[in-house]
Each structure stands twice: as structure tokens, then as C-alpha cells.
CSV table of C-alpha atoms in Angstrom, one decimal:
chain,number,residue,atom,x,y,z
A,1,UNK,CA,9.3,25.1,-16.1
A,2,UNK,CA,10.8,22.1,-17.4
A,3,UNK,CA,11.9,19.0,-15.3
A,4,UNK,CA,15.5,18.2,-15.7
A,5,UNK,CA,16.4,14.3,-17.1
A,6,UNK,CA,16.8,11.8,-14.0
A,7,UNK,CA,20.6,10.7,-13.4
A,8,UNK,CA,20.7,7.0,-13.1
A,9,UNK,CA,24.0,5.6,-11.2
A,10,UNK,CA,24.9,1.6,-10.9
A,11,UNK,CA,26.6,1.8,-7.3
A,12,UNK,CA,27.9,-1.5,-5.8
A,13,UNK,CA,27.6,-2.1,-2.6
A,14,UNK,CA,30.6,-4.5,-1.0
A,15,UNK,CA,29.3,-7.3,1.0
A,16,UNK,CA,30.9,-9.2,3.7
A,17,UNK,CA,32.0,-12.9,3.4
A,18,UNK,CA,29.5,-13.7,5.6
A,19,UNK,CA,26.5,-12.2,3.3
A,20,UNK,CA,28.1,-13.5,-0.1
A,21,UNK,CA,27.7,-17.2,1.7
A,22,UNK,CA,24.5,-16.5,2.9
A,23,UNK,CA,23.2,-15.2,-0.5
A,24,UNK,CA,25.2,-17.8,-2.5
A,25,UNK,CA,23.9,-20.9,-0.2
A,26,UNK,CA,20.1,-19.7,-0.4
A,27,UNK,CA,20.2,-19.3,-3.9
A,28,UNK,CA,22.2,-22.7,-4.7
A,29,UNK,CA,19.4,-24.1,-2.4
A,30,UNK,CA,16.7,-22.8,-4.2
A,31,UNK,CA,18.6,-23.6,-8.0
A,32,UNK,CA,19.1,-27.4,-6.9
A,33,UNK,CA,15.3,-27.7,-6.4
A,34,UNK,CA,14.4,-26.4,-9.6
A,35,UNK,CA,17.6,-28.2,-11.2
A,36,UNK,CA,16.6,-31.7,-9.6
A,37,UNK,CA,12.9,-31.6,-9.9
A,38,UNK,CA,13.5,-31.3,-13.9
A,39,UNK,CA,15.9,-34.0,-14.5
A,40,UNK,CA,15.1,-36.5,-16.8
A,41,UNK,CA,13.4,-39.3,-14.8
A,42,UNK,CA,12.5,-37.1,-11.8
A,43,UNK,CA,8.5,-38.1,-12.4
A,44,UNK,CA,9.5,-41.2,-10.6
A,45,UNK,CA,10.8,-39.8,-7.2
A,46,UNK,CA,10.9,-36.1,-6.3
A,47,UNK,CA,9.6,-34.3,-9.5
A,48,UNK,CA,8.0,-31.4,-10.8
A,49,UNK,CA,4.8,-31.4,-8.0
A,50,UNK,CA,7.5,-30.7,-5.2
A,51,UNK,CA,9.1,-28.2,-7.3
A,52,UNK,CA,9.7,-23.8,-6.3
A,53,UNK,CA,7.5,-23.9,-9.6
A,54,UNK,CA,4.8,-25.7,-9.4
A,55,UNK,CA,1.7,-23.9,-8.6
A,56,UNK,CA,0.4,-26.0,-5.3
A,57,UNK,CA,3.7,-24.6,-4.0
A,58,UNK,CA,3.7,-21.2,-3.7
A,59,UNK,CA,3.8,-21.0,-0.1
A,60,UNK,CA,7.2,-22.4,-0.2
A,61,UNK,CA,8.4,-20.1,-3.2
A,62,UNK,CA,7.0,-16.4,-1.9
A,63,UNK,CA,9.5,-17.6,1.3
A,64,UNK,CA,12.2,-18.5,-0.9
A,65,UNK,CA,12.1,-15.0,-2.4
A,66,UNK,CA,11.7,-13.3,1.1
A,67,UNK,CA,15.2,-15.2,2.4
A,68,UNK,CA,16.6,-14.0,-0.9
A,69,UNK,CA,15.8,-10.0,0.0
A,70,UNK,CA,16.7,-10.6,4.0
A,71,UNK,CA,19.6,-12.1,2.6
A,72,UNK,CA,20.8,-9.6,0.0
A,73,UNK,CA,19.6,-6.6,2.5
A,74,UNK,CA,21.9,-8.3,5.6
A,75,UNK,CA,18.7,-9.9,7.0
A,76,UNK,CA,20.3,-13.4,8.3
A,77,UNK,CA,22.9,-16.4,8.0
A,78,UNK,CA,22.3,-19.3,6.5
A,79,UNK,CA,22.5,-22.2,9.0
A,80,UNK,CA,22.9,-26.2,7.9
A,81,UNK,CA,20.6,-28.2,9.8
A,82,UNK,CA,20.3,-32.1,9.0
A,83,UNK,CA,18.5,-34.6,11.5
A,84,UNK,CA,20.4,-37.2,13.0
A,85,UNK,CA,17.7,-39.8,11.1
A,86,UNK,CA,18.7,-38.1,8.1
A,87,UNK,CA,22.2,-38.0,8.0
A,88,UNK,CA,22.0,-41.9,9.1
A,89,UNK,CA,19.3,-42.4,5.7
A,90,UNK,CA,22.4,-40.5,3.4
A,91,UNK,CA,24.8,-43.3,4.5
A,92,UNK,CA,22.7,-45.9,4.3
A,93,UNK,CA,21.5,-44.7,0.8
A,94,UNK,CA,25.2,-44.6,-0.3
A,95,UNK,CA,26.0,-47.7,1.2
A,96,UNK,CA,22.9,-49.9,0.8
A,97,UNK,CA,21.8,-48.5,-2.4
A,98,UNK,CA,24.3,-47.0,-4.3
A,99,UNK,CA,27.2,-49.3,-3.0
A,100,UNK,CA,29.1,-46.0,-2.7
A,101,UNK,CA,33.2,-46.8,-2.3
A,102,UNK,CA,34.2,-46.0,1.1
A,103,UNK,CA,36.1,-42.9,0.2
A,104,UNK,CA,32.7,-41.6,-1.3
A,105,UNK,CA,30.7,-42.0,1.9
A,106,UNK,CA,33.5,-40.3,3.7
A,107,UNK,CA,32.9,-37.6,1.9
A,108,UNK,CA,29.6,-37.1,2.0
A,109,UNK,CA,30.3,-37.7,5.7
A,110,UNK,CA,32.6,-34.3,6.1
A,111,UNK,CA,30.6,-32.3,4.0
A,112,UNK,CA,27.8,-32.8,6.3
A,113,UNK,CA,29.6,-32.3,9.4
A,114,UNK,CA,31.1,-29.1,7.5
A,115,UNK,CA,27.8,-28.1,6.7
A,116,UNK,CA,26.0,-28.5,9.6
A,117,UNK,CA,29.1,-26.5,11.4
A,118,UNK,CA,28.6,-23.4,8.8
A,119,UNK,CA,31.6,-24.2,7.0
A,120,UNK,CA,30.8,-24.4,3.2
A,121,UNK,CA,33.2,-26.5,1.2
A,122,UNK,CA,34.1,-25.8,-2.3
A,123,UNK,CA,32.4,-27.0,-5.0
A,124,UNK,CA,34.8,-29.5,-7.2
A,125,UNK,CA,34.0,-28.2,-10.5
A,126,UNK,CA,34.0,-24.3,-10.1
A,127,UNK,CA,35.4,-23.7,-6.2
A,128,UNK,CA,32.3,-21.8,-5.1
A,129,UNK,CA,32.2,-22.8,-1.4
A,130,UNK,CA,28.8,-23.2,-0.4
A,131,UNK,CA,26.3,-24.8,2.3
A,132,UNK,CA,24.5,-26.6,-0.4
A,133,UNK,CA,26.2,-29.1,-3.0
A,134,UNK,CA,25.1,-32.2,-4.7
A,135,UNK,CA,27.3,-35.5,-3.9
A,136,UNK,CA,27.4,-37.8,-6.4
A,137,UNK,CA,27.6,-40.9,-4.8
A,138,UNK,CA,29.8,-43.2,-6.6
A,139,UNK,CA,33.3,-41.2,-6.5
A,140,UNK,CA,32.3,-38.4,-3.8
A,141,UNK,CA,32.7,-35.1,-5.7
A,142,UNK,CA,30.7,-32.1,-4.2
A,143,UNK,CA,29.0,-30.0,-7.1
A,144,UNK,CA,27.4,-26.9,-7.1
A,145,UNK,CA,23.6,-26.8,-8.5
A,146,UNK,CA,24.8,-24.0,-11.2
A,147,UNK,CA,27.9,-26.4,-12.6
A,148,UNK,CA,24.9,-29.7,-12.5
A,149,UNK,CA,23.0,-27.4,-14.8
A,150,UNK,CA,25.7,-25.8,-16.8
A,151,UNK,CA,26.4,-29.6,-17.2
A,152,UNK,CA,22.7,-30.3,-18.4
A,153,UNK,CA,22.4,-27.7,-20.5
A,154,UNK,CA,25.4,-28.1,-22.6
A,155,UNK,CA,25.5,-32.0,-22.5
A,156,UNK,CA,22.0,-32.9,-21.9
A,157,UNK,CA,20.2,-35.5,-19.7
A,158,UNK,CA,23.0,-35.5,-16.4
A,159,UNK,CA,24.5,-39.1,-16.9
A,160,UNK,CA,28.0,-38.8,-15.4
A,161,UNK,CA,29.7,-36.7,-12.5
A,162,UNK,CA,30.5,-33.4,-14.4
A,163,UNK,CA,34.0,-33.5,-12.4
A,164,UNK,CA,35.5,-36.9,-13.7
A,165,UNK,CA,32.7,-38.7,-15.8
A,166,UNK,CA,31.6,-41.3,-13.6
A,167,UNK,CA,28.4,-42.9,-14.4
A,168,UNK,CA,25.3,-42.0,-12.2
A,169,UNK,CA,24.3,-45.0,-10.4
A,170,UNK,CA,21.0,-47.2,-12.4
């Protein structure tokens, strides 16, 4: 008797809007901490210890990888949730420190609201609509964590806004 060869088939499953959101806004979340806690300078504020990598924090990363499979196997939404003490520090961090222009802060503003409402907002570099983006506080663009690394990677240390080149605040 002799076993026939296996058949191997690549079948793609369709997924609904709201599990490509989910999936796409857990693993933004999940890039931007590895993205941000490896950025040049990042030893001096949140760095590599409260990084998905670091070994103290495995904890944090074996859930990480659980929400990825609930996600991917229709397991959840994602849901925005941001303190009213924090949302207050964001606008006092863009205005206080980072002397943000107005139309920056308003920004950052709706795409908290948005967030918090579980409407994602398109990323300004790429147009991935997501839970998650990085605002750059001195002219408001919303970036994804894959176009802030693309940006890294093929421009080195982040500097600027990848969108229009503004200079990251000292």
C-alpha cells in the first residue's frame, strides 16, 4: 500500500469590514510599540524595557498574540478607550509642550473623539483607516505605525512628519 501525496490548497477566507478593522487596529497597536520603543532616543522616556519584546514583558506579549488569533478567528471588536485625565494630558502635551498650532490640537482632538467612538480615521500617508495612528504634533497628520517605520527604515532616525516634512519637536 502506498500513501497517496497530500493536496495542499491556499483558500481565502473573506472577512467583514468589521474584522479587517479589528485585525488591522490590533496589529497597528501592537507595531507602534515595537516601532516607538526603538526609536533613536527612546532610552530616555518609553524605551526598550516597556517594549512587546523585552523579556520582563511577556505577560503583555502572549496577550497580544491571543487578541491577534480572537481577532483573525472573529473572536472580538476592537474598542478605543482613553481616560478623560488622559485625553486632557494629550492637549496639554501639545499645547504646553509642544506648542502645537491650533489646527494640530484640533486634530488630535477628532481623532480621539473618532477613536473613542469606533470610527477609525485614515491614516495621511497610506489611507489605512485605523483605531490606532501616531499624531505628530506640530502640523496634525495622523500616521499609521507601518508608514512611521517604512519612513525609518528607508530614511533613518524619524526626524520629520513622513507626510509633509515637518520637523519633530526638540
Amino acid at each position: 500500500i502506498s500513501v497517496p501525496p497530500p493536496r495542499r490548497a491556499t483558500v481565502v477566507l473573506e472577512t467583514s469590514p468589521s474584522e479587517r478593522l479589528s485585525y488591522n487596529s490590533l496589529v497597528s497597536y501592537i507595531r507602534a510599540n515595537i516601532v516607538l520603543t526603538s526609536l533613536e532616543g527612546a532610552e530616555r522616556g518609553a524605551g526598550a524595557d516597556v517594549s512587546l519584546l523585552h523579556h520582563a514583558n511577556k505577560k503583555s506579549a502572549r496577550a497580544a498574540i491571543e487578541n491577534i488569533r480572537l481577532t483573525c478567528n472573529g473572536g472580538g471588536k476592537q474598542v478605543a478607550t482613553l481616560s478623560p485625565e488622559f485625553y486632557s494630558e494629550a492637549v496639554e502635551w501639545l499645547n504646553e509642550r509642544y506648542h502645537a498650532p491650533p489646527h494640530a490640537v484640533a486634530r488630535c482632538r477628532a481623532f480621539m473623539d473618532a477613536a473613542q467612538a469606533g470610527e477609525p480615521l485614515p491614516c495621511d500617508k497610506c489611507s489605512l483607516p485605523l483605531l490606532l495612528q501616531l499624531v505628530f504634533p506640530l502640523c496634525g497628520h495622523l500616521v499609521c505605525p507601518e508608514c512611521v517605520e517604512a519612513s525609518v527604515e528607508a530614511s533613518g532616525p524619524l526626524s520629520a512628519c513622513p507626510v509633509c516634512e515637518v520637523a519633530l519637536p526638540p
